[in-house]
């Protein structure tokens, strides 16, 4: 948003504006403090649950705590919640929910009030953010919000599609402007998307395309996920002008107008579904970028490597130090407090130092010299601390991985993710505060025509591509069903609507298995076809008579 405003108005005009997310603006009002990323929070919660003998998974407990903090009823004991907060405090950390609550608790003198407050994507706000909007706009401020209740897809974060009705009830003089002309997608894409979303309650939606024409929406059905992913890879290969002639024969395809890899995206409900697509693309040497918080981020080796750099950038972060010492060097827990004390003592004599020189290495080394088991750790600190703030994250992580003999696929994936950032502090900040689209990993090398984007439907919100494949529209996957939880079919339908409307020119829907109920809601104008399943290849060989 900052870059777009600067491009339209010029840097000088934008300098006087406050531009940022709720969290970014809140952080600017509060004392500087490190933000715990999800994996650190999971580790802290796991210890608390074990201490209290609770059977919840750390992820489920964190989700319930987030719901509590954002104004929703959720079952999590007060003792566990209090102990978790205490552990965060001891580690000198905040989680993102605390940032908003702390900003909300500021007294009037420290609370900003904007004469003009503009809120984008208003349908995504939760109860706490709604209160911040009221505080920041004040009694006399002008409030302008823009959003679409049909794109409210963050119910698990406390967002509610009825937020507009709540706003109108509080501000009955609100002037409402309804936008019905779509400047992104072609008419066939909009026809398919509106047919779907009109199954949800509310007035009949009317969206009109700015231009005429466009490729028909296609619905391809495969017997299984493997065949589906293989077909997507073949189709992408064809679209860029590949040699696969058999897959070139589909309605509306123009061989004389090849696509670039960067013009295409594959969207799925879950990261698990994206793995099959990635494997098929790699098989055809098609480069791709995977966006979002994948499973490898939770790997203990990955977290230990990142914990080392989190601690170097913020030596007050005792939780990250523990993660690194235990995971990389197997240092006994009893020595962790010795290391932290030495670090804090060396910081005390370096108050005016530059960020990359915050640790007084001579003093730090002297305090820990008696502990031989700490020598490899201290050597790593002496090598990497001076360049931690300035060197590229990939190079730093690669050096530490080699020093500690960390190998394997999760570490390789971490290195592939680190290439998208120039500095370690920015990389760590993205991990702690970034949305799904901000976390990226490269796969399959680099080519001049860019890379195909792979992301979840949640991660694709706000983005657009000339060609979009929405894959894995299967029963049980979309609407997404989880054991013991009630499925919000209306929100899941909104999620698919968001995915469909990411497409500017071509939309291809695919299914690998039992079709989702949503596919029966597509209009008759959608072109339907079957994808053949895997063929068993029987190899015949002439036997020798000799």
XYZ file of C-alpha atoms in Angstrom:
546
model
C 0.000 0.000 0.000
C 2.861 2.369 0.850
C 4.487 1.760 -2.546
C 1.183 2.235 -4.399
C 0.494 5.541 -2.660
C 4.007 6.789 -3.362
C 3.601 5.876 -7.025
C 0.310 7.796 -7.230
C 1.018 10.785 -4.974
C 4.803 10.980 -4.688
C 6.999 10.224 -1.671
C 6.763 13.758 -0.286
C 2.968 13.684 -0.108
C 2.911 10.266 1.542
C 5.476 11.240 4.175
C 2.816 12.832 6.345
C 0.484 9.829 6.244
C 0.350 6.882 8.624
C 0.203 3.784 6.441
C 0.316 0.223 7.748
C -1.481 -2.825 9.016
C -3.225 -2.768 12.379
C -0.226 -4.547 13.885
C 2.354 -2.251 12.289
C 0.616 0.899 13.535
C 0.116 -0.630 16.982
C 3.805 -1.590 17.192
C 4.817 1.987 16.365
C 2.928 3.154 19.477
C 4.442 0.639 21.905
C 7.879 0.084 23.494
C 10.152 -1.959 21.248
C 9.844 -5.643 21.993
C 10.493 -8.835 20.023
C 7.530 -10.634 18.421
C 7.368 -14.379 18.919
C 6.813 -16.238 15.669
C 4.354 -19.124 15.506
C 6.925 -21.856 16.100
C 8.296 -20.153 19.217
C 4.756 -19.755 20.522
C 4.071 -23.437 19.838
C 7.197 -24.440 21.772
C 6.235 -22.280 24.759
C 2.665 -23.545 24.752
C 3.851 -27.169 24.524
C 5.853 -26.733 27.718
C 2.944 -25.093 29.526
C 0.513 -27.850 28.482
C 2.931 -30.521 29.661
C 3.370 -28.700 32.981
C -0.398 -28.606 33.545
C -1.097 -32.085 32.188
C -3.419 -30.766 29.467
C -4.220 -33.017 26.501
C -4.718 -30.266 23.885
C -2.239 -30.039 21.060
C -0.140 -26.822 21.221
C -1.656 -25.671 17.918
C -5.221 -26.186 19.158
C -4.430 -24.417 22.444
C -2.912 -21.440 20.614
C -5.938 -21.227 18.342
C -8.266 -21.178 21.354
C -6.158 -18.545 23.088
C -6.210 -16.381 19.963
C -9.988 -16.694 19.827
C -10.240 -15.658 23.483
C -8.034 -12.617 22.948
C -10.052 -11.602 19.913
C -13.382 -11.676 21.665
C -14.662 -15.172 20.871
C -15.662 -17.872 23.338
C -13.113 -20.711 23.400
C -12.298 -23.456 25.886
C -8.839 -22.955 27.380
C -8.154 -22.956 31.106
C -7.257 -19.637 32.713
C -4.240 -21.267 34.375
C -2.776 -22.366 31.034
C -3.428 -18.968 29.453
C -1.829 -17.144 32.405
C 1.204 -19.443 32.443
C 1.677 -18.981 28.704
C 1.579 -15.193 29.068
C 4.066 -15.367 31.931
C 6.478 -17.449 29.838
C 6.228 -14.907 27.026
C 6.925 -12.094 29.485
C 9.955 -13.895 30.925
C 11.312 -14.386 27.403
C 10.815 -10.707 26.580
C 8.326 -11.512 23.833
C 4.878 -10.545 22.588
C 2.566 -12.493 20.378
C 0.641 -10.611 17.698
C -2.621 -10.666 19.627
C -0.925 -8.943 22.584
C 0.254 -6.125 20.316
C -3.311 -5.113 19.463
C -4.517 -5.498 23.055
C -1.633 -3.374 24.363
C -2.408 -0.662 21.790
C -6.057 -0.776 22.832
C -5.068 -0.326 26.491
C -3.042 2.857 25.866
C -4.326 5.882 27.705
C -5.868 8.745 25.762
C -2.663 10.787 25.778
C -0.693 8.063 23.988
C -3.466 7.004 21.663
C -3.496 8.482 18.140
C -6.650 10.012 16.732
C -6.779 10.468 12.995
C -8.898 13.169 11.406
C -9.324 10.860 8.411
C -9.128 7.106 8.879
C -9.333 4.745 5.881
C -9.639 0.998 6.501
C -9.165 -1.463 3.640
C -10.399 -5.083 3.676
C -12.822 -4.171 6.451
C -14.502 -7.576 6.317
C -11.339 -9.102 7.836
C -11.366 -7.178 11.123
C -12.103 -8.863 14.441
C -13.630 -7.457 17.626
C -10.355 -5.967 18.932
C -9.585 -4.296 15.612
C -13.131 -2.927 15.527
C -12.467 -1.253 18.888
C -9.186 0.174 17.575
C -11.026 1.668 14.599
C -13.401 3.418 17.011
C -10.513 4.656 19.185
C -8.372 5.875 16.304
C -11.175 7.615 14.417
C -12.461 9.348 17.557
C -15.684 11.282 17.871
C -14.951 13.878 15.198
C -12.899 11.850 12.719
C -14.034 10.915 9.233
C -14.137 7.142 8.727
C -13.988 5.479 5.308
C -14.040 1.684 5.032
C -14.017 -0.546 1.994
C -14.565 -4.260 1.837
C -16.700 -7.121 0.645
C -18.679 -9.336 3.043
C -18.456 -12.118 0.444
C -14.684 -12.156 0.995
C -14.873 -12.642 4.756
C -12.760 -15.797 5.132
C -10.969 -15.378 8.464
C -13.555 -16.648 10.902
C -10.833 -18.585 12.741
C -9.216 -15.219 13.569
C -12.441 -13.718 14.857
C -13.503 -11.961 11.647
C -17.239 -11.775 11.003
C -19.041 -11.002 7.735
C -21.658 -9.068 9.745
C -19.092 -6.388 10.661
C -20.692 -3.976 8.187
C -24.110 -4.261 9.845
C -22.433 -3.623 13.215
C -20.747 -0.517 11.807
C -23.999 0.823 10.351
C -25.791 0.262 13.655
C -23.137 2.294 15.484
C -22.956 4.984 12.809
C -26.458 5.297 11.330
C -25.431 8.287 9.202
C -22.998 6.103 7.195
C -23.189 6.678 3.426
C -23.025 3.349 1.552
C -21.662 3.050 -1.987
C -22.100 -0.337 -3.670
C -19.538 -1.240 -6.329
C -20.726 -3.734 -8.930
C -18.299 -3.255 -11.824
C -15.314 -5.604 -11.673
C -12.080 -4.369 -13.219
C -10.130 -7.585 -12.806
C -11.901 -10.632 -14.192
C -13.539 -11.516 -17.498
C -17.293 -12.130 -17.828
C -17.048 -15.977 -17.785
C -15.041 -15.881 -14.545
C -17.540 -13.529 -12.895
C -20.527 -15.561 -14.091
C -19.116 -18.699 -12.482
C -18.112 -16.923 -9.246
C -21.440 -15.114 -8.764
C -23.427 -18.286 -9.445
C -21.525 -19.862 -6.562
C -21.700 -16.998 -4.066
C -25.413 -16.388 -4.701
C -26.028 -19.705 -2.904
C -25.118 -17.862 0.306
C -27.763 -15.796 2.121
C -28.266 -12.172 1.153
C -29.347 -10.156 -1.825
C -28.576 -11.412 -5.315
C -25.035 -10.361 -6.222
C -24.550 -8.518 -9.505
C -20.996 -8.214 -10.838
C -20.322 -6.945 -14.332
C -17.033 -7.225 -16.201
C -15.421 -4.119 -17.591
C -14.721 -5.791 -20.935
C -16.367 -8.428 -23.104
C -15.144 -11.863 -24.141
C -12.802 -14.164 -22.267
C -11.994 -17.859 -22.174
C -14.755 -20.123 -20.826
C -14.234 -21.481 -17.330
C -13.177 -25.130 -17.402
C -13.933 -27.852 -14.863
C -11.617 -30.862 -15.099
C -12.374 -33.982 -13.059
C -9.733 -36.637 -12.323
C -10.108 -39.979 -10.527
C -7.356 -39.161 -8.004
C -5.052 -36.367 -6.809
C -2.010 -37.747 -8.648
C -3.754 -37.672 -12.045
C -5.112 -34.209 -11.275
C -1.675 -32.800 -10.410
C -0.040 -34.479 -13.411
C -2.647 -32.922 -15.714
C -2.078 -29.459 -14.206
C 1.648 -29.786 -14.847
C 1.039 -30.880 -18.464
C -1.411 -28.019 -19.000
C 1.019 -25.428 -17.653
C 3.732 -26.900 -19.851
C 1.435 -26.514 -22.845
C 0.437 -22.967 -21.971
C 4.027 -21.795 -22.005
C 4.530 -23.357 -25.437
C 5.821 -26.760 -24.368
C 5.989 -29.757 -26.671
C 3.139 -31.704 -25.104
C 0.751 -31.587 -28.084
C -1.857 -33.908 -26.619
C -2.696 -31.465 -23.828
C -2.871 -28.500 -26.206
C -6.353 -29.389 -27.453
C -8.736 -27.703 -25.071
C -11.431 -25.071 -25.639
C -10.096 -21.570 -26.135
C -6.390 -22.415 -26.186
C -4.295 -20.216 -28.495
C -0.915 -21.686 -29.349
C 0.253 -18.352 -30.800
C -0.126 -16.625 -27.426
C 2.050 -18.564 -24.951
C 1.982 -17.732 -21.266
C 4.863 -17.063 -18.896
C 5.183 -19.217 -15.791
C 4.798 -16.054 -13.676
C 1.314 -15.471 -15.126
C -0.072 -18.631 -13.529
C -1.097 -19.682 -10.031
C -2.365 -22.940 -8.533
C -4.570 -22.510 -5.463
C -5.618 -25.251 -3.016
C -7.492 -25.354 0.272
C -4.529 -26.806 2.217
C -0.757 -27.021 1.920
C -1.030 -30.809 1.937
C -2.796 -30.643 -1.429
C -0.117 -28.327 -2.821
C 2.615 -30.922 -2.169
C 1.286 -33.206 -4.918
C 1.148 -30.281 -7.367
C 4.704 -29.229 -6.504
C 5.987 -32.768 -7.093
C 4.338 -32.882 -10.537
C 5.758 -29.492 -11.501
C 9.246 -30.507 -10.398
C 8.914 -33.699 -12.453
C 8.456 -31.504 -15.547
C 11.179 -29.038 -14.459
C 8.602 -26.277 -14.060
C 9.805 -23.625 -11.580
C 7.409 -22.617 -8.827
C 7.211 -20.494 -5.700
C 5.309 -21.958 -2.761
C 3.721 -19.371 -0.479
C 2.546 -19.816 3.073
C 3.431 -21.481 6.355
C 4.373 -25.010 5.380
C 5.108 -27.983 7.607
C 8.904 -27.576 7.407
C 8.751 -24.362 9.476
C 7.832 -26.499 12.493
C 10.838 -28.827 12.072
C 12.976 -28.758 15.223
C 16.217 -28.371 13.248
C 14.809 -25.434 11.301
C 13.575 -23.803 14.507
C 16.959 -24.265 16.159
C 18.732 -22.548 13.251
C 16.252 -19.671 13.249
C 16.359 -19.487 17.046
C 20.098 -18.774 16.921
C 19.588 -15.791 14.630
C 16.526 -14.554 16.522
C 18.690 -14.474 19.630
C 21.587 -12.747 17.861
C 19.231 -10.030 16.635
C 17.527 -9.745 20.049
C 19.800 -11.190 22.798
C 17.065 -10.609 25.380
C 15.072 -13.434 23.735
C 15.789 -16.303 26.152
C 13.319 -18.687 24.479
C 15.160 -18.542 21.148
C 18.503 -19.015 22.892
C 17.161 -22.163 24.552
C 15.927 -23.412 21.161
C 19.380 -22.929 19.607
C 21.498 -24.284 22.455
C 19.376 -27.390 22.874
C 18.701 -28.080 19.194
C 22.078 -27.333 17.627
C 24.658 -28.121 20.311
C 22.785 -30.272 22.879
C 23.912 -27.914 25.654
C 22.499 -29.012 29.027
C 19.559 -26.903 30.173
C 21.421 -25.998 33.371
C 23.903 -23.900 31.349
C 21.332 -21.918 29.382
C 20.895 -19.348 32.150
C 24.699 -18.910 32.311
C 24.794 -18.058 28.613
C 21.875 -15.643 28.889
C 23.422 -13.912 31.896
C 26.719 -13.501 30.021
C 24.885 -12.065 27.028
C 22.916 -9.559 29.120
C 26.092 -8.526 30.970
C 27.920 -7.890 27.697
C 24.928 -5.907 26.412
C 25.050 -3.666 29.469
C 28.502 -2.341 28.504
C 27.568 -1.894 24.826
C 24.584 0.433 25.124
C 25.791 2.834 22.424
C 27.022 0.204 19.972
C 25.673 -0.352 16.488
C 23.176 -3.267 16.160
C 25.751 -5.611 14.653
C 28.141 -4.903 17.566
C 25.682 -5.211 20.448
C 27.447 -8.149 22.087
C 30.814 -7.385 23.677
C 32.476 -10.529 22.376
C 35.584 -10.255 24.543
C 33.513 -10.116 27.722
C 31.044 -12.720 26.440
C 33.862 -15.147 25.606
C 35.594 -14.593 28.961
C 32.427 -15.320 30.944
C 31.875 -18.660 29.168
C 35.461 -19.835 28.615
C 35.303 -22.260 31.544
C 32.526 -24.295 29.922
C 34.148 -26.450 27.234
C 30.791 -27.725 25.989
C 29.941 -24.141 24.962
C 33.014 -23.656 22.763
C 31.307 -24.542 19.414
C 28.425 -22.204 20.276
C 30.715 -19.329 21.233
C 32.748 -19.863 18.045
C 29.544 -19.613 15.983
C 28.567 -16.408 17.789
C 32.003 -14.842 17.155
C 31.793 -15.763 13.469
C 28.210 -14.741 12.734
C 27.324 -11.957 15.179
C 29.340 -9.258 13.336
C 27.528 -9.974 10.044
C 24.099 -11.061 11.302
C 22.468 -7.707 10.539
C 24.111 -7.143 7.155
C 24.646 -10.448 5.374
C 21.993 -12.235 3.306
C 19.904 -14.698 5.362
C 20.543 -17.611 3.021
C 24.308 -17.276 3.392
C 24.077 -16.927 7.171
C 21.818 -19.961 7.577
C 23.964 -22.020 5.218
C 27.083 -21.203 7.273
C 25.418 -22.162 10.553
C 23.945 -25.345 9.054
C 27.417 -26.441 7.946
C 28.962 -25.543 11.312
C 26.368 -27.655 13.135
C 26.056 -30.393 10.488
C 22.347 -29.724 9.881
C 21.100 -31.401 6.705
C 17.918 -32.749 5.183
C 14.899 -31.576 3.240
C 13.536 -29.124 5.869
C 16.887 -27.291 5.971
C 16.994 -27.183 2.162
C 13.463 -25.742 2.147
C 14.501 -23.127 4.711
C 17.389 -22.073 2.470
C 15.002 -21.873 -0.497
C 12.756 -19.579 1.565
C 15.596 -17.360 2.796
C 16.582 -16.290 -0.747
C 13.604 -13.915 -0.894
C 15.045 -11.633 1.805
C 18.108 -9.387 1.810
C 18.628 -9.010 5.563
C 18.123 -11.341 8.521
C 16.089 -8.929 10.724
C 13.574 -8.415 7.887
C 13.371 -12.169 7.319
C 12.684 -12.862 11.000
C 10.134 -10.043 11.164
C 8.264 -11.551 8.206
C 8.202 -14.945 9.924
C 6.733 -13.367 13.052
C 4.202 -10.996 11.508
C 3.798 -11.905 7.843
C 0.679 -13.154 6.107
C 0.741 -16.365 4.056
C 1.704 -14.588 0.835
C 4.749 -13.075 2.593
C 6.304 -16.487 3.304
C 7.740 -17.895 0.107
C 9.929 -20.802 -0.921
C 11.505 -21.389 -4.318
C 11.288 -24.811 -5.948
C 12.515 -26.163 -9.277
C 15.200 -23.600 -10.120
C 14.882 -20.329 -11.992
C 13.806 -19.526 -15.558
C 13.495 -16.326 -17.551
C 9.705 -16.626 -17.656
C 9.482 -16.614 -13.860
C 7.760 -19.227 -11.723
C 4.269 -20.592 -11.116
C 2.791 -19.451 -7.780
C 1.486 -22.180 -5.464
C -0.568 -21.059 -2.459
C -3.620 -21.755 -0.379
C -6.909 -19.996 -1.051
C -6.402 -17.955 2.116
C -2.934 -16.903 1.003
C -4.169 -15.773 -2.425
C -6.529 -13.141 -1.061
C -5.719 -9.717 -2.484
C -3.662 -11.117 -5.361
C -4.497 -11.667 -9.029
C -3.078 -13.659 -11.939
C -3.940 -13.958 -15.639
C -4.416 -17.735 -15.235
C -5.645 -19.443 -12.069
C -6.057 -23.161 -11.375
C -8.223 -23.843 -8.304
C -7.293 -27.439 -7.526
C -8.448 -30.068 -5.071
C -12.132 -29.090 -5.051
C -12.986 -32.445 -3.501
C -15.484 -33.699 -0.982
C -14.001 -33.283 2.497
C -11.368 -30.798 1.336
C -13.636 -27.952 0.207
C -15.754 -27.403 2.243
C -12.929 -28.366 4.593
C -13.956 -30.904 7.208
C -12.100 -31.587 10.435
C -13.060 -34.245 12.940
C -14.901 -32.855 15.915
C -15.464 -29.430 14.361
C -18.501 -27.994 12.658
C -17.923 -26.917 9.054
C -18.866 -23.348 8.167
C -20.148 -24.033 4.655
C -20.957 -20.395 3.946
C -17.416 -19.267 4.779
C -15.947 -22.126 2.750
C -18.098 -21.029 -0.205
C -16.783 -17.481 0.240
C -13.258 -18.891 0.239
C -13.804 -20.584 -3.118
C -15.371 -17.362 -4.423
C -12.186 -15.513 -3.432
C -10.070 -18.100 -5.258
C -12.152 -17.896 -8.434
C -11.977 -14.112 -8.559
C -8.161 -14.114 -8.428
C -8.292 -15.019 -12.151
C -8.099 -12.164 -14.631
C -8.394 -14.065 -17.921
C -8.575 -17.837 -17.428
C -10.033 -19.934 -14.630
C -9.587 -23.705 -14.481
C -11.271 -25.688 -11.698
C -9.963 -29.195 -10.979
C -11.023 -32.085 -8.808
C -9.094 -35.242 -7.941
C -11.522 -37.717 -6.419
C -15.080 -37.324 -5.142
C -16.331 -33.902 -6.360
C -17.175 -31.171 -3.873
C -20.785 -30.080 -3.488
C -19.637 -26.654 -4.734
C -18.942 -27.982 -8.226
C -22.629 -28.730 -8.733
C -23.285 -25.017 -8.112
C -21.264 -23.926 -11.157
C -23.349 -22.621 -14.085
C -24.045 -24.567 -17.287
C -21.624 -22.311 -19.202
C -18.673 -24.026 -17.518
C -16.939 -26.460 -19.897
C -16.625 -29.865 -18.223
C -14.194 -32.664 -19.122
C -12.588 -35.719 -17.547
C -8.910 -36.269 -16.873
C -7.846 -39.884 -17.511
C -6.333 -41.765 -14.596
C -2.908 -43.326 -14.369
C -2.303 -45.946 -17.002
C -0.565 -49.192 -16.114
C 2.327 -49.583 -18.525
C 3.151 -53.226 -19.382
C 6.637 -53.582 -20.790
C 7.073 -56.560 -23.187
C 10.508 -57.899 -23.889
C 11.615 -60.476 -26.448
C 13.303 -63.338 -24.634
C 16.543 -64.666 -26.033
C 16.655 -68.259 -27.233
C 20.260 -68.564 -26.121
